[in-house]
Structure formats: C-alpha cells, structure tokens
CSV table of C-alpha atoms in Angstrom, one decimal:
chain,number,residue,atom,x,y,z
A,393,UNK,CA,0.0,0.0,0.0
A,394,UNK,CA,1.4,3.2,-0.8
A,395,UNK,CA,1.2,6.6,1.0
A,396,UNK,CA,-0.7,8.2,-1.2
A,397,UNK,CA,-3.8,5.6,-0.5
A,398,UNK,CA,-2.4,5.5,3.4
A,399,UNK,CA,-2.9,9.3,3.3
A,400,UNK,CA,-6.6,8.8,2.1
A,401,UNK,CA,-7.1,6.2,4.4
A,402,UNK,CA,-6.5,8.4,7.4
A,403,UNK,CA,-8.4,11.3,6.1
A,404,UNK,CA,-11.2,9.1,5.3
A,405,UNK,CA,-11.1,7.7,9.0
A,406,UNK,CA,-10.6,11.2,10.2
A,407,UNK,CA,-13.9,12.5,8.4
A,408,UNK,CA,-15.7,9.1,9.3
A,409,UNK,CA,-15.5,9.9,12.6
A,410,UNK,CA,-16.1,13.2,12.8
A,411,UNK,CA,-19.4,12.5,10.8
A,412,UNK,CA,-20.3,10.3,13.8
A,413,UNK,CA,-19.3,12.2,16.6
A,414,UNK,CA,-19.8,16.1,14.5
A,415,UNK,CA,-17.7,17.6,16.9
A,416,UNK,CA,-15.6,19.7,14.8
A,417,UNK,CA,-17.1,20.8,11.8
A,418,UNK,CA,-20.0,22.3,13.9
A,419,UNK,CA,-18.6,24.4,16.3
A,420,UNK,CA,-16.2,25.4,13.7
A,421,UNK,CA,-19.1,27.0,10.9
A,422,UNK,CA,-20.9,28.7,14.1
A,423,UNK,CA,-18.2,30.5,15.3
A,424,UNK,CA,-17.2,31.5,12.0
A,425,UNK,CA,-21.0,33.0,11.3
A,426,UNK,CA,-20.6,34.5,14.6
A,427,UNK,CA,-17.2,36.1,13.6
A,428,UNK,CA,-18.3,37.5,10.3
A,429,UNK,CA,-21.9,38.7,12.0
A,430,UNK,CA,-19.4,40.2,14.5
A,431,UNK,CA,-17.5,42.2,12.1
A,432,UNK,CA,-20.5,43.0,10.0
A,433,UNK,CA,-22.1,45.0,13.4
A,434,UNK,CA,-20.0,47.8,12.8
A,435,UNK,CA,-20.9,48.7,9.2
A,436,UNK,CA,-24.3,50.2,8.4
A,437,UNK,CA,-26.7,48.3,6.2
A,438,UNK,CA,-25.5,49.0,2.1
A,439,UNK,CA,-21.9,50.5,3.6
A,440,UNK,CA,-20.4,47.9,1.4
A,441,UNK,CA,-21.7,48.9,-1.9
A,442,UNK,CA,-19.9,52.5,-1.8
A,443,UNK,CA,-16.4,52.9,-0.5
A,444,UNK,CA,-16.3,55.2,3.0
A,445,UNK,CA,-16.8,58.8,2.1
A,446,UNK,CA,-14.4,61.6,2.8
A,447,UNK,CA,-10.7,60.5,3.2
A,448,UNK,CA,-10.3,57.5,5.6
A,449,UNK,CA,-6.7,56.7,6.7
A,450,UNK,CA,-5.1,55.0,3.9
A,451,UNK,CA,-8.0,55.5,2.0
A,452,UNK,CA,-9.4,52.2,2.9
A,453,UNK,CA,-12.7,51.4,1.6
A,454,UNK,CA,-15.3,48.7,3.5
A,455,UNK,CA,-14.8,46.7,0.7
A,456,UNK,CA,-10.8,46.3,0.9
A,457,UNK,CA,-12.1,45.7,4.7
A,458,UNK,CA,-14.0,43.0,4.0
A,459,UNK,CA,-11.4,40.8,2.8
A,460,UNK,CA,-9.4,41.1,6.1
A,461,UNK,CA,-12.6,40.3,8.0
A,462,UNK,CA,-13.5,37.5,6.1
A,463,UNK,CA,-10.1,35.6,6.2
A,464,UNK,CA,-9.7,36.8,10.0
A,465,UNK,CA,-12.5,35.2,10.5
A,466,UNK,CA,-11.8,32.3,8.7
A,467,UNK,CA,-8.5,32.1,10.2
A,468,UNK,CA,-10.1,32.0,13.9
A,469,UNK,CA,-12.6,29.3,13.4
A,470,UNK,CA,-10.0,27.3,11.5
A,471,UNK,CA,-8.1,27.5,14.1
A,472,UNK,CA,-10.8,26.1,16.1
A,473,UNK,CA,-10.8,22.5,13.8
A,474,UNK,CA,-7.1,22.0,14.0
A,475,UNK,CA,-6.5,22.1,17.8
A,476,UNK,CA,-9.9,19.8,18.2
A,477,UNK,CA,-8.4,17.4,15.4
A,478,UNK,CA,-5.1,17.0,16.8
A,479,UNK,CA,-6.2,16.7,20.0
A,480,UNK,CA,-9.2,13.7,19.3
A,481,UNK,CA,-5.4,11.5,18.5
A,482,UNK,CA,-4.0,12.6,22.1
A,483,UNK,CA,-7.5,11.7,24.1
A,484,UNK,CA,-7.3,7.6,24.8
A,485,UNK,CA,-3.6,7.9,23.2
A,486,UNK,CA,-5.0,7.0,19.5
A,487,UNK,CA,-1.7,8.3,18.6
A,488,UNK,CA,-0.1,5.4,19.4
A,489,UNK,CA,-2.3,3.2,17.6
A,490,UNK,CA,-1.6,5.1,14.1
A,491,UNK,CA,2.4,5.1,15.3
A,492,UNK,CA,2.1,1.4,15.7
A,493,UNK,CA,0.3,0.5,12.3
A,494,UNK,CA,3.0,0.5,9.3
A,495,UNK,CA,2.3,4.1,8.8
A,496,UNK,CA,4.9,6.4,7.6
A,497,UNK,CA,4.6,9.8,9.8
A,498,UNK,CA,4.7,11.6,6.3
A,499,UNK,CA,1.5,9.8,5.3
A,500,UNK,CA,0.1,10.4,8.4
A,501,UNK,CA,0.7,14.1,8.5
A,502,UNK,CA,-0.5,14.2,5.1
A,503,UNK,CA,-3.6,12.2,6.1
A,504,UNK,CA,-4.0,15.3,9.4
A,505,UNK,CA,-3.9,17.6,7.0
A,506,UNK,CA,-6.2,16.6,4.3
A,507,UNK,CA,-8.9,16.2,6.6
A,508,UNK,CA,-8.1,19.9,7.9
A,509,UNK,CA,-8.0,20.6,4.3
A,510,UNK,CA,-11.5,19.0,4.1
A,511,UNK,CA,-12.9,21.3,7.3
A,512,UNK,CA,-11.7,24.3,5.7
A,513,UNK,CA,-13.3,23.8,2.7
A,514,UNK,CA,-17.0,22.8,4.7
A,515,UNK,CA,-16.2,26.4,6.5
A,516,UNK,CA,-16.2,28.5,3.2
A,517,UNK,CA,-18.9,26.8,1.4
A,518,UNK,CA,-20.6,28.3,4.5
A,519,UNK,CA,-19.2,31.2,5.2
A,520,UNK,CA,-19.0,32.8,1.6
A,521,UNK,CA,-22.3,32.8,0.9
A,522,UNK,CA,-23.1,34.6,4.5
A,523,UNK,CA,-20.2,37.1,3.8
A,524,UNK,CA,-21.6,37.7,0.5
A,525,UNK,CA,-25.1,38.8,1.8
A,526,UNK,CA,-24.2,40.6,5.1
A,527,UNK,CA,-21.6,42.7,3.0
A,528,UNK,CA,-23.9,43.1,0.2
A,529,UNK,CA,-20.9,42.3,-2.3
A,530,UNK,CA,-21.9,41.2,-5.8
A,531,UNK,CA,-21.2,37.6,-6.3
A,532,UNK,CA,-19.6,38.2,-10.1
A,533,UNK,CA,-17.1,40.1,-8.7
A,534,UNK,CA,-16.2,37.2,-5.5
A,535,UNK,CA,-16.7,33.7,-7.4
A,536,UNK,CA,-14.7,31.9,-9.1
A,537,UNK,CA,-11.8,33.8,-8.2
A,538,UNK,CA,-12.0,33.4,-4.9
A,539,UNK,CA,-12.6,29.8,-4.8
A,540,UNK,CA,-8.7,29.8,-6.2
A,541,UNK,CA,-7.6,32.1,-4.0
A,542,UNK,CA,-9.4,29.5,-1.0
A,543,UNK,CA,-7.6,26.5,-2.4
A,544,UNK,CA,-4.3,28.5,-2.1
A,545,UNK,CA,-4.7,29.3,1.3
A,546,UNK,CA,-6.4,26.0,2.3
A,547,UNK,CA,-3.4,23.9,1.5
A,548,UNK,CA,-0.9,26.4,3.2
A,549,UNK,CA,-3.5,26.6,6.3
A,550,UNK,CA,-3.9,23.3,6.8
A,551,UNK,CA,-0.5,22.1,6.8
A,552,UNK,CA,0.3,24.7,9.2
A,553,UNK,CA,-2.2,23.7,11.2
A,554,UNK,CA,-1.6,20.5,11.3
A,555,UNK,CA,1.8,20.7,12.3
A,556,UNK,CA,1.3,23.5,15.0
A,557,UNK,CA,-1.6,21.4,16.4
A,558,UNK,CA,0.4,18.5,17.0
A,559,UNK,CA,3.1,20.4,17.9
A,560,UNK,CA,1.1,22.2,20.7
A,561,UNK,CA,-0.1,18.5,21.7
A,562,UNK,CA,3.0,18.7,23.9
A,563,UNK,CA,3.1,21.4,26.3
A,564,UNK,CA,0.8,22.5,29.1
A,565,UNK,CA,-1.7,25.4,28.2
A,566,UNK,CA,-2.3,24.1,24.6
A,567,UNK,CA,-5.1,25.6,23.5
A,568,UNK,CA,-3.3,29.0,24.1
A,569,UNK,CA,-0.2,28.2,22.6
A,570,UNK,CA,-1.1,26.9,19.2
A,571,UNK,CA,-2.4,30.0,17.9
A,572,UNK,CA,0.4,31.9,19.4
A,573,UNK,CA,3.2,29.4,17.2
A,574,UNK,CA,0.9,30.0,13.9
A,575,UNK,CA,-0.5,33.1,13.3
A,576,UNK,CA,2.9,34.9,13.0
A,577,UNK,CA,3.8,32.4,11.0
A,578,UNK,CA,1.3,32.1,8.4
A,579,UNK,CA,1.0,36.0,7.8
A,580,UNK,CA,2.4,35.7,4.3
A,581,UNK,CA,-1.0,33.5,3.7
A,582,UNK,CA,-3.2,36.0,5.3
A,583,UNK,CA,-2.1,38.9,4.1
A,584,UNK,CA,-1.9,37.5,0.1
A,585,UNK,CA,-5.6,35.9,0.6
A,586,UNK,CA,-6.3,39.8,1.7
A,587,UNK,CA,-4.6,41.3,-0.5
A,588,UNK,CA,-6.2,39.2,-3.4
A,589,UNK,CA,-10.1,39.4,-2.0
A,590,UNK,CA,-9.6,43.3,-1.8
A,591,UNK,CA,-8.2,42.9,-5.3
A,592,UNK,CA,-11.5,40.8,-6.6
A,593,UNK,CA,-14.1,42.8,-4.2
A,594,UNK,CA,-12.6,46.2,-5.7
A,595,UNK,CA,-12.7,44.8,-9.2
A,596,UNK,CA,-9.7,44.9,-10.4
A,597,UNK,CA,-9.5,41.2,-10.6
A,598,UNK,CA,-6.6,38.8,-10.3
A,599,UNK,CA,-4.6,39.2,-13.5
A,600,UNK,CA,-2.1,41.1,-12.3
A,601,UNK,CA,-1.8,39.2,-8.8
A,602,UNK,CA,0.4,36.5,-10.1
A,603,UNK,CA,3.3,37.8,-7.7
A,604,UNK,CA,0.9,36.9,-4.7
A,605,UNK,CA,0.0,33.1,-6.1
A,606,UNK,CA,3.8,32.8,-6.4
A,607,UNK,CA,4.2,33.9,-3.0
A,608,UNK,CA,1.5,31.8,-1.1
A,609,UNK,CA,2.5,28.9,-3.7
A,610,UNK,CA,6.0,28.9,-2.4
A,611,UNK,CA,4.6,28.8,1.5
A,612,UNK,CA,2.0,26.1,0.6
A,613,UNK,CA,5.6,24.4,-0.5
A,614,UNK,CA,7.5,24.8,2.2
A,615,UNK,CA,5.2,24.7,4.6
A,616,UNK,CA,4.2,20.8,3.1
A,617,UNK,CA,7.7,19.8,2.9
A,618,UNK,CA,8.6,20.5,6.5
A,619,UNK,CA,5.3,19.3,7.7
A,620,UNK,CA,5.9,16.1,6.1
A,621,UNK,CA,9.6,15.6,6.9
A,622,UNK,CA,9.5,17.0,10.6
A,623,UNK,CA,6.3,15.3,11.9
A,624,UNK,CA,8.0,12.3,12.9
A,625,UNK,CA,10.1,14.5,15.2
A,626,UNK,CA,6.7,15.7,16.8
A,627,UNK,CA,4.5,12.8,17.4
A,628,UNK,CA,7.4,9.8,17.7
A,629,UNK,CA,8.4,9.0,21.4
B,924,UNK,CA,44.9,16.1,43.9
B,925,UNK,CA,45.2,13.4,41.6
B,926,UNK,CA,46.3,14.4,38.2
B,927,UNK,CA,43.1,13.9,35.8
B,928,UNK,CA,40.9,16.6,38.6
B,929,UNK,CA,43.9,19.2,38.3
B,930,UNK,CA,43.6,19.0,34.5
B,931,UNK,CA,39.9,19.2,34.2
B,932,UNK,CA,40.0,21.9,36.5
B,933,UNK,CA,42.8,23.6,34.6
B,934,UNK,CA,40.7,23.5,31.2
B,935,UNK,CA,37.7,24.5,32.7
B,936,UNK,CA,39.5,27.6,34.2
B,937,UNK,CA,41.1,28.1,31.1
B,938,UNK,CA,37.7,28.1,29.1
B,939,UNK,CA,36.0,30.2,32.0
B,940,UNK,CA,39.0,32.7,31.9
B,941,UNK,CA,39.0,32.7,27.9
B,942,UNK,CA,35.4,34.2,28.4
B,943,UNK,CA,36.2,36.6,31.0
B,944,UNK,CA,39.0,38.3,28.9
B,945,UNK,CA,36.4,38.1,25.8
B,946,UNK,CA,33.8,39.7,27.9
B,947,UNK,CA,36.6,42.5,29.2
B,948,UNK,CA,37.4,43.4,25.2
B,949,UNK,CA,34.3,43.7,24.2
B,950,UNK,CA,33.4,46.0,27.3
B,951,UNK,CA,36.7,48.2,26.1
B,952,UNK,CA,35.6,47.6,22.5
B,953,UNK,CA,32.4,49.0,23.6
B,954,UNK,CA,33.3,52.4,25.6
B,955,UNK,CA,35.7,52.7,22.4
B,956,UNK,CA,32.8,53.1,20.2
B,957,UNK,CA,30.5,55.1,22.2
B,958,UNK,CA,33.6,57.5,22.6
B,959,UNK,CA,33.8,56.9,18.7
B,960,UNK,CA,30.1,57.6,18.2
B,961,UNK,CA,29.9,60.8,20.3
B,962,UNK,CA,33.5,62.5,19.4
B,963,UNK,CA,34.8,60.9,16.4
B,964,UNK,CA,32.1,61.0,13.6
B,965,UNK,CA,30.8,63.8,12.2
B,966,UNK,CA,27.4,64.7,12.7
B,967,UNK,CA,26.0,66.3,9.5
B,968,UNK,CA,26.8,63.2,7.3
B,969,UNK,CA,23.3,61.2,6.8
B,970,UNK,CA,23.3,57.5,7.0
B,971,UNK,CA,19.9,56.9,5.6
B,972,UNK,CA,21.1,56.1,2.1
B,973,UNK,CA,19.5,57.5,-1.1
B,974,UNK,CA,20.2,60.7,0.9
B,975,UNK,CA,23.4,62.7,-0.7
B,976,UNK,CA,26.5,61.9,1.3
B,977,UNK,CA,27.0,65.4,3.3
B,978,UNK,CA,23.7,66.9,3.0
B,979,UNK,CA,22.1,66.8,6.5
B,980,UNK,CA,18.9,64.3,6.6
B,981,UNK,CA,15.6,66.2,5.7
B,982,UNK,CA,16.7,69.0,7.2
B,983,UNK,CA,19.1,71.8,8.0
B,984,UNK,CA,19.5,71.3,11.7
B,985,UNK,CA,22.7,68.9,12.4
B,986,UNK,CA,21.3,65.6,12.9
B,987,UNK,CA,22.7,64.2,16.0
B,988,UNK,CA,19.7,61.3,16.1
B,989,UNK,CA,21.7,59.6,13.4
B,990,UNK,CA,24.2,58.9,15.5
B,991,UNK,CA,21.8,55.6,17.2
B,992,UNK,CA,22.4,53.7,13.7
B,993,UNK,CA,25.9,52.8,14.8
B,994,UNK,CA,24.3,50.5,17.7
B,995,UNK,CA,20.7,50.0,15.8
B,996,UNK,CA,22.9,48.5,12.6
B,997,UNK,CA,24.9,45.8,14.6
B,998,UNK,CA,22.2,45.1,17.0
B,999,UNK,CA,19.9,44.0,14.1
B,1000,UNK,CA,22.6,42.2,12.4
B,1001,UNK,CA,23.4,40.4,15.4
B,1002,UNK,CA,19.4,39.5,15.7
B,1003,UNK,CA,19.1,38.2,12.4
B,1004,UNK,CA,22.5,36.2,13.3
B,1005,UNK,CA,21.3,34.3,16.2
B,1006,UNK,CA,18.0,33.4,14.1
B,1007,UNK,CA,20.5,31.9,12.0
B,1008,UNK,CA,22.4,30.3,14.6
B,1009,UNK,CA,19.0,29.2,15.7
B,1010,UNK,CA,18.3,27.5,12.3
B,1011,UNK,CA,21.7,25.4,12.2
B,1012,UNK,CA,21.2,24.1,15.8
B,1013,UNK,CA,17.8,22.6,15.4
B,1014,UNK,CA,18.8,21.3,12.0
B,1015,UNK,CA,21.4,19.7,13.5
B,1016,UNK,CA,20.0,18.5,16.4
B,1017,UNK,CA,16.9,16.9,14.8
B,1018,UNK,CA,19.8,14.7,12.8
B,1019,UNK,CA,22.2,14.3,15.3
B,1020,UNK,CA,19.9,13.8,18.6
B,1021,UNK,CA,23.0,15.8,20.3
B,1022,UNK,CA,22.1,17.6,23.3
B,1023,UNK,CA,24.6,20.6,22.6
B,1024,UNK,CA,22.8,21.3,19.3
B,1025,UNK,CA,19.6,22.2,21.5
B,1026,UNK,CA,21.1,24.0,23.9
B,1027,UNK,CA,23.2,25.8,20.9
B,1028,UNK,CA,19.6,27.0,19.4
B,1029,UNK,CA,17.7,27.8,22.9
B,1030,UNK,CA,20.7,30.2,23.8
B,1031,UNK,CA,20.5,31.6,20.3
B,1032,UNK,CA,16.9,32.2,20.5
B,1033,UNK,CA,17.1,34.1,24.0
B,1034,UNK,CA,20.0,36.1,22.4
B,1035,UNK,CA,17.7,37.1,19.3
B,1036,UNK,CA,14.9,37.8,21.0
B,1037,UNK,CA,16.4,40.2,23.0
B,1038,UNK,CA,18.5,41.7,20.4
B,1039,UNK,CA,15.6,42.1,18.0
B,1040,UNK,CA,13.5,43.9,21.4
B,1041,UNK,CA,16.9,46.1,21.0
B,1042,UNK,CA,16.7,46.7,17.9
B,1043,UNK,CA,12.5,47.2,17.6
B,1044,UNK,CA,13.6,49.9,20.7
B,1045,UNK,CA,16.5,51.8,19.1
B,1046,UNK,CA,15.0,52.2,16.0
B,1047,UNK,CA,11.9,53.8,17.7
B,1048,UNK,CA,14.1,56.2,19.5
B,1049,UNK,CA,15.4,57.1,15.9
B,1050,UNK,CA,11.9,56.8,14.1
B,1051,UNK,CA,10.2,59.7,16.6
B,1052,UNK,CA,12.2,62.4,15.9
B,1053,UNK,CA,13.3,61.4,11.9
B,1054,UNK,CA,9.7,60.2,10.9
B,1055,UNK,CA,7.5,62.2,13.1
B,1056,UNK,CA,6.3,58.5,14.5
B,1057,UNK,CA,7.4,55.6,16.7
B,1058,UNK,CA,6.3,53.0,14.8
B,1059,UNK,CA,5.3,52.7,10.6
B,1060,UNK,CA,4.1,49.6,9.0
B,1061,UNK,CA,7.7,49.5,6.7
B,1062,UNK,CA,8.3,46.0,5.5
B,1063,UNK,CA,11.5,46.2,7.5
B,1064,UNK,CA,9.9,47.0,11.0
B,1065,UNK,CA,6.9,44.4,10.2
B,1066,UNK,CA,9.5,41.7,9.5
B,1067,UNK,CA,11.2,42.3,12.1
B,1068,UNK,CA,8.3,42.2,14.5
B,1069,UNK,CA,7.2,39.0,13.2
B,1070,UNK,CA,10.3,37.6,13.5
B,1071,UNK,CA,10.2,39.0,17.2
B,1072,UNK,CA,6.7,37.4,17.7
B,1073,UNK,CA,7.6,34.1,16.2
B,1074,UNK,CA,10.6,33.6,18.4
B,1075,UNK,CA,8.4,34.6,21.5
B,1076,UNK,CA,6.5,32.0,20.6
B,1077,UNK,CA,9.7,29.5,20.4
B,1078,UNK,CA,10.3,30.6,23.6
B,1079,UNK,CA,7.3,30.4,25.4
B,1080,UNK,CA,6.8,26.6,23.8
B,1081,UNK,CA,10.0,25.7,25.7
B,1082,UNK,CA,9.2,26.9,28.7
B,1083,UNK,CA,5.8,25.2,28.6
B,1084,UNK,CA,6.7,21.8,27.5
B,1085,UNK,CA,5.7,18.7,29.9
B,1086,UNK,CA,8.6,16.6,28.3
B,1087,UNK,CA,12.0,18.1,27.9
B,1088,UNK,CA,13.0,16.0,25.4
B,1089,UNK,CA,10.3,15.7,22.8
B,1090,UNK,CA,9.6,19.9,23.7
B,1091,UNK,CA,13.4,20.0,22.1
B,1092,UNK,CA,12.6,18.3,19.5
B,1093,UNK,CA,9.2,20.2,18.7
B,1094,UNK,CA,11.2,23.5,19.3
B,1095,UNK,CA,13.4,22.3,16.8
B,1096,UNK,CA,10.5,22.0,13.9
B,1097,UNK,CA,9.7,25.8,15.3
B,1098,UNK,CA,12.9,27.1,14.5
B,1099,UNK,CA,13.1,25.9,11.2
B,1100,UNK,CA,9.7,26.9,9.8
B,1101,UNK,CA,10.3,30.2,11.8
B,1102,UNK,CA,13.3,30.8,9.5
B,1103,UNK,CA,12.0,29.2,6.3
B,1104,UNK,CA,9.4,31.9,7.0
B,1105,UNK,CA,11.5,34.7,7.2
B,1106,UNK,CA,11.8,35.1,2.9
B,1107,UNK,CA,8.2,35.0,2.5
B,1108,UNK,CA,7.2,37.2,5.0
B,1109,UNK,CA,9.6,39.8,3.6
B,1110,UNK,CA,8.3,39.4,0.0
B,1111,UNK,CA,5.0,39.8,1.4
B,1112,UNK,CA,5.6,43.1,3.4
B,1113,UNK,CA,7.6,44.2,0.2
B,1114,UNK,CA,4.9,43.4,-1.7
B,1115,UNK,CA,2.2,44.9,0.9
B,1116,UNK,CA,4.0,48.3,1.0
B,1117,UNK,CA,4.7,49.2,-3.1
B,1118,UNK,CA,0.9,49.4,-2.8
B,1119,UNK,CA,0.4,51.2,0.1
B,1120,UNK,CA,3.5,53.6,-0.3
B,1121,UNK,CA,4.9,54.4,2.9
B,1122,UNK,CA,6.3,57.9,3.6
B,1123,UNK,CA,9.7,57.2,3.5
B,1124,UNK,CA,11.1,55.3,1.0
B,1125,UNK,CA,14.3,53.5,1.6
B,1126,UNK,CA,16.9,53.0,-1.0
B,1127,UNK,CA,18.8,50.0,-1.4
B,1128,UNK,CA,22.0,52.2,-3.1
B,1129,UNK,CA,24.2,52.8,0.1
B,1130,UNK,CA,26.2,56.3,0.4
B,1131,UNK,CA,30.1,56.1,0.4
B,1132,UNK,CA,30.5,56.6,3.8
B,1133,UNK,CA,33.6,58.4,5.0
B,1134,UNK,CA,36.3,57.0,6.4
B,1135,UNK,CA,35.1,57.4,10.4
B,1136,UNK,CA,32.1,56.7,10.0
B,1137,UNK,CA,33.0,53.6,8.5
B,1138,UNK,CA,35.3,52.9,10.5
B,1139,UNK,CA,33.2,53.2,13.4
B,1140,UNK,CA,30.2,51.1,12.1
B,1141,UNK,CA,32.6,48.0,11.2
B,1142,UNK,CA,33.9,48.1,15.0
B,1143,UNK,CA,30.9,48.7,16.3
B,1144,UNK,CA,30.2,45.3,14.0
B,1145,UNK,CA,33.2,43.5,15.2
B,1146,UNK,CA,32.2,44.3,19.3
B,1147,UNK,CA,28.7,43.4,18.7
B,1148,UNK,CA,29.6,39.9,16.9
B,1149,UNK,CA,31.9,39.8,20.0
B,1150,UNK,CA,29.4,40.4,22.7
B,1151,UNK,CA,27.1,37.9,21.1
B,1152,UNK,CA,29.8,35.0,21.1
B,1153,UNK,CA,30.3,35.5,24.7
B,1154,UNK,CA,27.2,35.7,25.7
B,1155,UNK,CA,26.5,32.3,23.8
B,1156,UNK,CA,29.7,30.9,25.6
B,1157,UNK,CA,27.6,32.2,28.9
B,1158,UNK,CA,24.5,30.1,27.9
B,1159,UNK,CA,25.1,27.8,26.8
B,1160,UNK,CA,27.2,26.8,29.8
B,1161,UNK,CA,24.2,27.6,31.8
B,1162,UNK,CA,22.1,25.2,29.5
B,1163,UNK,CA,24.9,22.4,30.2
B,1164,UNK,CA,24.6,23.0,33.8
B,1165,UNK,CA,20.9,22.9,33.8
B,1166,UNK,CA,21.1,19.9,31.8
B,1167,UNK,CA,24.0,18.4,34.5
B,1168,UNK,CA,21.7,19.3,37.4
B,1169,UNK,CA,18.4,17.6,35.7
B,1170,UNK,CA,20.4,14.4,35.1
B,1171,UNK,CA,21.6,14.2,38.8
B,1172,UNK,CA,18.2,14.9,40.0
B,1173,UNK,CA,16.5,12.4,37.3
B,1174,UNK,CA,19.9,9.9,39.2
B,1175,UNK,CA,18.9,10.7,42.6
B,1176,UNK,CA,14.9,9.6,42.3
B,1177,UNK,CA,15.8,6.4,40.4
B,1178,UNK,CA,18.1,5.7,43.2
B,1179,UNK,CA,16.3,2.9,46.1
B,1180,UNK,CA,15.8,4.9,49.3
B,1181,UNK,CA,18.1,3.9,51.8
B,1182,UNK,CA,16.8,1.1,53.8
B,1183,UNK,CA,18.0,1.4,57.6
B,1184,UNK,CA,15.1,0.9,59.3
B,1185,UNK,CA,14.9,-3.1,57.9
B,1186,UNK,CA,18.7,-3.7,58.6
B,1187,UNK,CA,19.6,-6.0,61.1
B,1188,UNK,CA,22.2,-3.8,63.0
B,1189,UNK,CA,25.1,-6.1,63.5
C-alpha cells in the first residue's frame, strides 16, 4: 500500500469519525458565522456598496476591509478545528495506535492535513454566501476568483494547522500556545489572501496579482515539505 | 590532588578565563565605540541611504539622532545572526539528537529575542524624531516584529513543554519553520508596502561613507559579534549546567531509598 493511499485512508478515518461525532465542523462553522456577524455589525446596511466617504486613514474602503474580515474570521474558526483534530488523537492515546501501524509519519501528516483541508472547505462553502449576503458584495466579483484563493490558502493553512496542532499537544496550556505559534508564521498566507480578495472586491480581478500566488504557493510548498519531513520528530516518542 | 582532576579543572578554568577575557574586550570595545560615536564621527553626514553624502537628513539642522545607527545596525545584525544559528542548531539537533545542538539553538533564540527587542526599541527612538512616529508599517519593521513574535512563541513553547526531550524536538521544528518563513514574510511585506507607499522610502543603494563612519560601524559590528559570542558562551554553559542538574536529579529519584530501618544492625 503506497503512501498516497494511506494518506487518503487516514483522512477518510478522520472524516468518518467526524461524520459520527460531529464535534469539529459544526462548532467551526458556527464560530465563523458569529465572527462574520460581529464584523459586519460595525457597518451600516449598504456600506459595502460604496467606499467609505471622505479621506479615511490610508483611504481604505469597506470593500477592502471586507476581505480582511473574511479571512480573519476563517482563520479564527479554522484554529478551533485544527486544535480539535489534533487533540482527538491525543485523547485515549489514539496516536499510539496510528504510530504502531505501518504508516510513514509523512503519510500520517498528509492524512491529518487532508482532513483539515476538508474542514476548511466546509467552513468556506457556508461562510462565503453568508459573507456575500452580510457585506452586500456582488457575487460575480467574488466567484470564481475567491475559490482559487481559498484553494491556495487552504493547502498552506491546513498543513501549518496540522503541524502546529500536533506540536501544541505536548505542552501545558495547549489551546493558548497553538494560535501563538501559528498566527505569526502564516502571515504571508493571510496577507496574500486579504490582498487578493480586496483586489477581487474592488473589481481589479486577479490578473495582475500573479506574484501573490507565487508567494503563497511557495509558502504552501515549504510548509508541506517541512511538515512531511518533521512530523515524525513531533509525534514519535 | 589527583592529576586527572587537576587537568579537568585547569581546562575549565582556561575556558572560563577565555570567556572573561572576551567579555573584558567587548566592554573595552563598547567604551571605545561609544567615544567614537560621540566625538569622532561627524554629525552632519546622513546615514540614510539615498540621501546625498554630506547632506543633512531631511532638514538643515545637525542630525544628532543618526548616531543611534552605530548601535542599531549591529544590534539588528546580531538578531538575524542569532536566528540563523537557531536554524543551524535546530537542524543539527534533529539530525544528530545531540543535546549540545539543542542548547545552542535555545541559547541563541533567547539572545536573538533580546536583540530583536533592542533593535525595535533603538529603531523607534530614531523613528520618532526622523519619521515623526515611533512606528510605521514599513516592511523591515514589520518583518522584524513578526520575527520577534515567532521566536517569543518558540521560547514560550520551550517554557511550557511537559517533556523536555520532546519539547526540544518540537521546538527545533518551530525554529526551522520560523527561519524558513523569513523570506516569505519579507516579500509579502515589500509587496504590501508597494501598494501602500510609505512616507519614507529607503533606497537600497548605499552611500559612500567617510572613513570615520565606516571604521566606527565596522568596529561596532565586530564588538557586537564579540558580545554575541560571549553571551552564547555564558548561556550555553548555563544550559549545560541545567542539563547536568536535571540528570543528577533524575538519577537521585531512580536510586532506591536507603533501607536503614529494615537492616539488621550488627
């Protein structure tokens, strides 16, 4: 059985147990909804239609801010899922069983990351329409560009979340430590996503933003490679 | 006194006096450097690249504030050097599993965080009179701040790790990810700022420095490198002592307690 097949089996195991327990995706989605709602509360209805009038600091319109709100909401909600997905393996020492099985730690990492990747998509499929409704954004501007952005973000975010989720299982106060480790590291990814989404929302499109995709792609590659190589140092006794 | 103990002690003393000598040299160098900064280097020449040599910075007044650069630049250099050493130590520790590499990385991360903090502080002290603000979202400032956060997280993680061996291994992974992130954060910041032009654009083309400025800067870079090495020697020695103490304590716990109360007294 090769590693790719093992990766899919491990991810399927995570998703199957989640389909029964329903303890990761529903809280994630609900938290994401609450965050998007909280952010939109600051904006009066229809504020998304026109830029904020007058000389605002740095001349940032609400359209540009909306991109930041979207990705920060997704990030905070994602953190919940990463932490939960990692701690289920620690509870009842399930990770011991996985390590005893003839599975390469790299495949284990990839499997967990794939499960996190799926959770992020579930979150986004629900959050994007809500975001469009709340912020009064023209759907044509956002779709399909935002799906490409989400794809690039999800790969890196899921890999980093898996790596730091596993890392933070071995410290005290693990729920606190994980965001402290994760957030500074994924700044290139979040910054790129916000920049690209702002570009979409202001109608500029993704045509001239190739370098952000290269940067985020480089981040994805680096974090997936480090995760695959280094995961065994984290989980092995 | 048996010969092996003497040799052992002598070599230990030799290393210690070497460290003390280095510290004395660094202290003397620092004093000479400060004297040079205040009395030797001319004041009117601006160190901000892109501003013509011999011209005052942004106004006609003598630019006393620029003297902080002679400290700020070596501090920033030591910070990046220290994080580079964290990367080397982390990779070597994961490869060999030898504790000394982990002590090296841990020590260097502590010193790196200290110098990053000093770098941010000295930069702010310059920025307030020159840019009119303590902080601006310039790419270099932001990158330094992100590094500060990443390595504070690294140290926090080490402090909270339940099992020291696994904590060291996981910390090594964080140390590697943190340094690999540097160029990525750098580019994201550069492009971010390109879309939102800053008030001050620092030109990468360096000016021709007069001898006194160049010599002072290079001298202080050497002094600060010495300071880094001295701090590393002290900190890694402390790390080894902590390690020895932990081992001794573990050995003490494993030893069965004395059984005087069951023994038959002759």
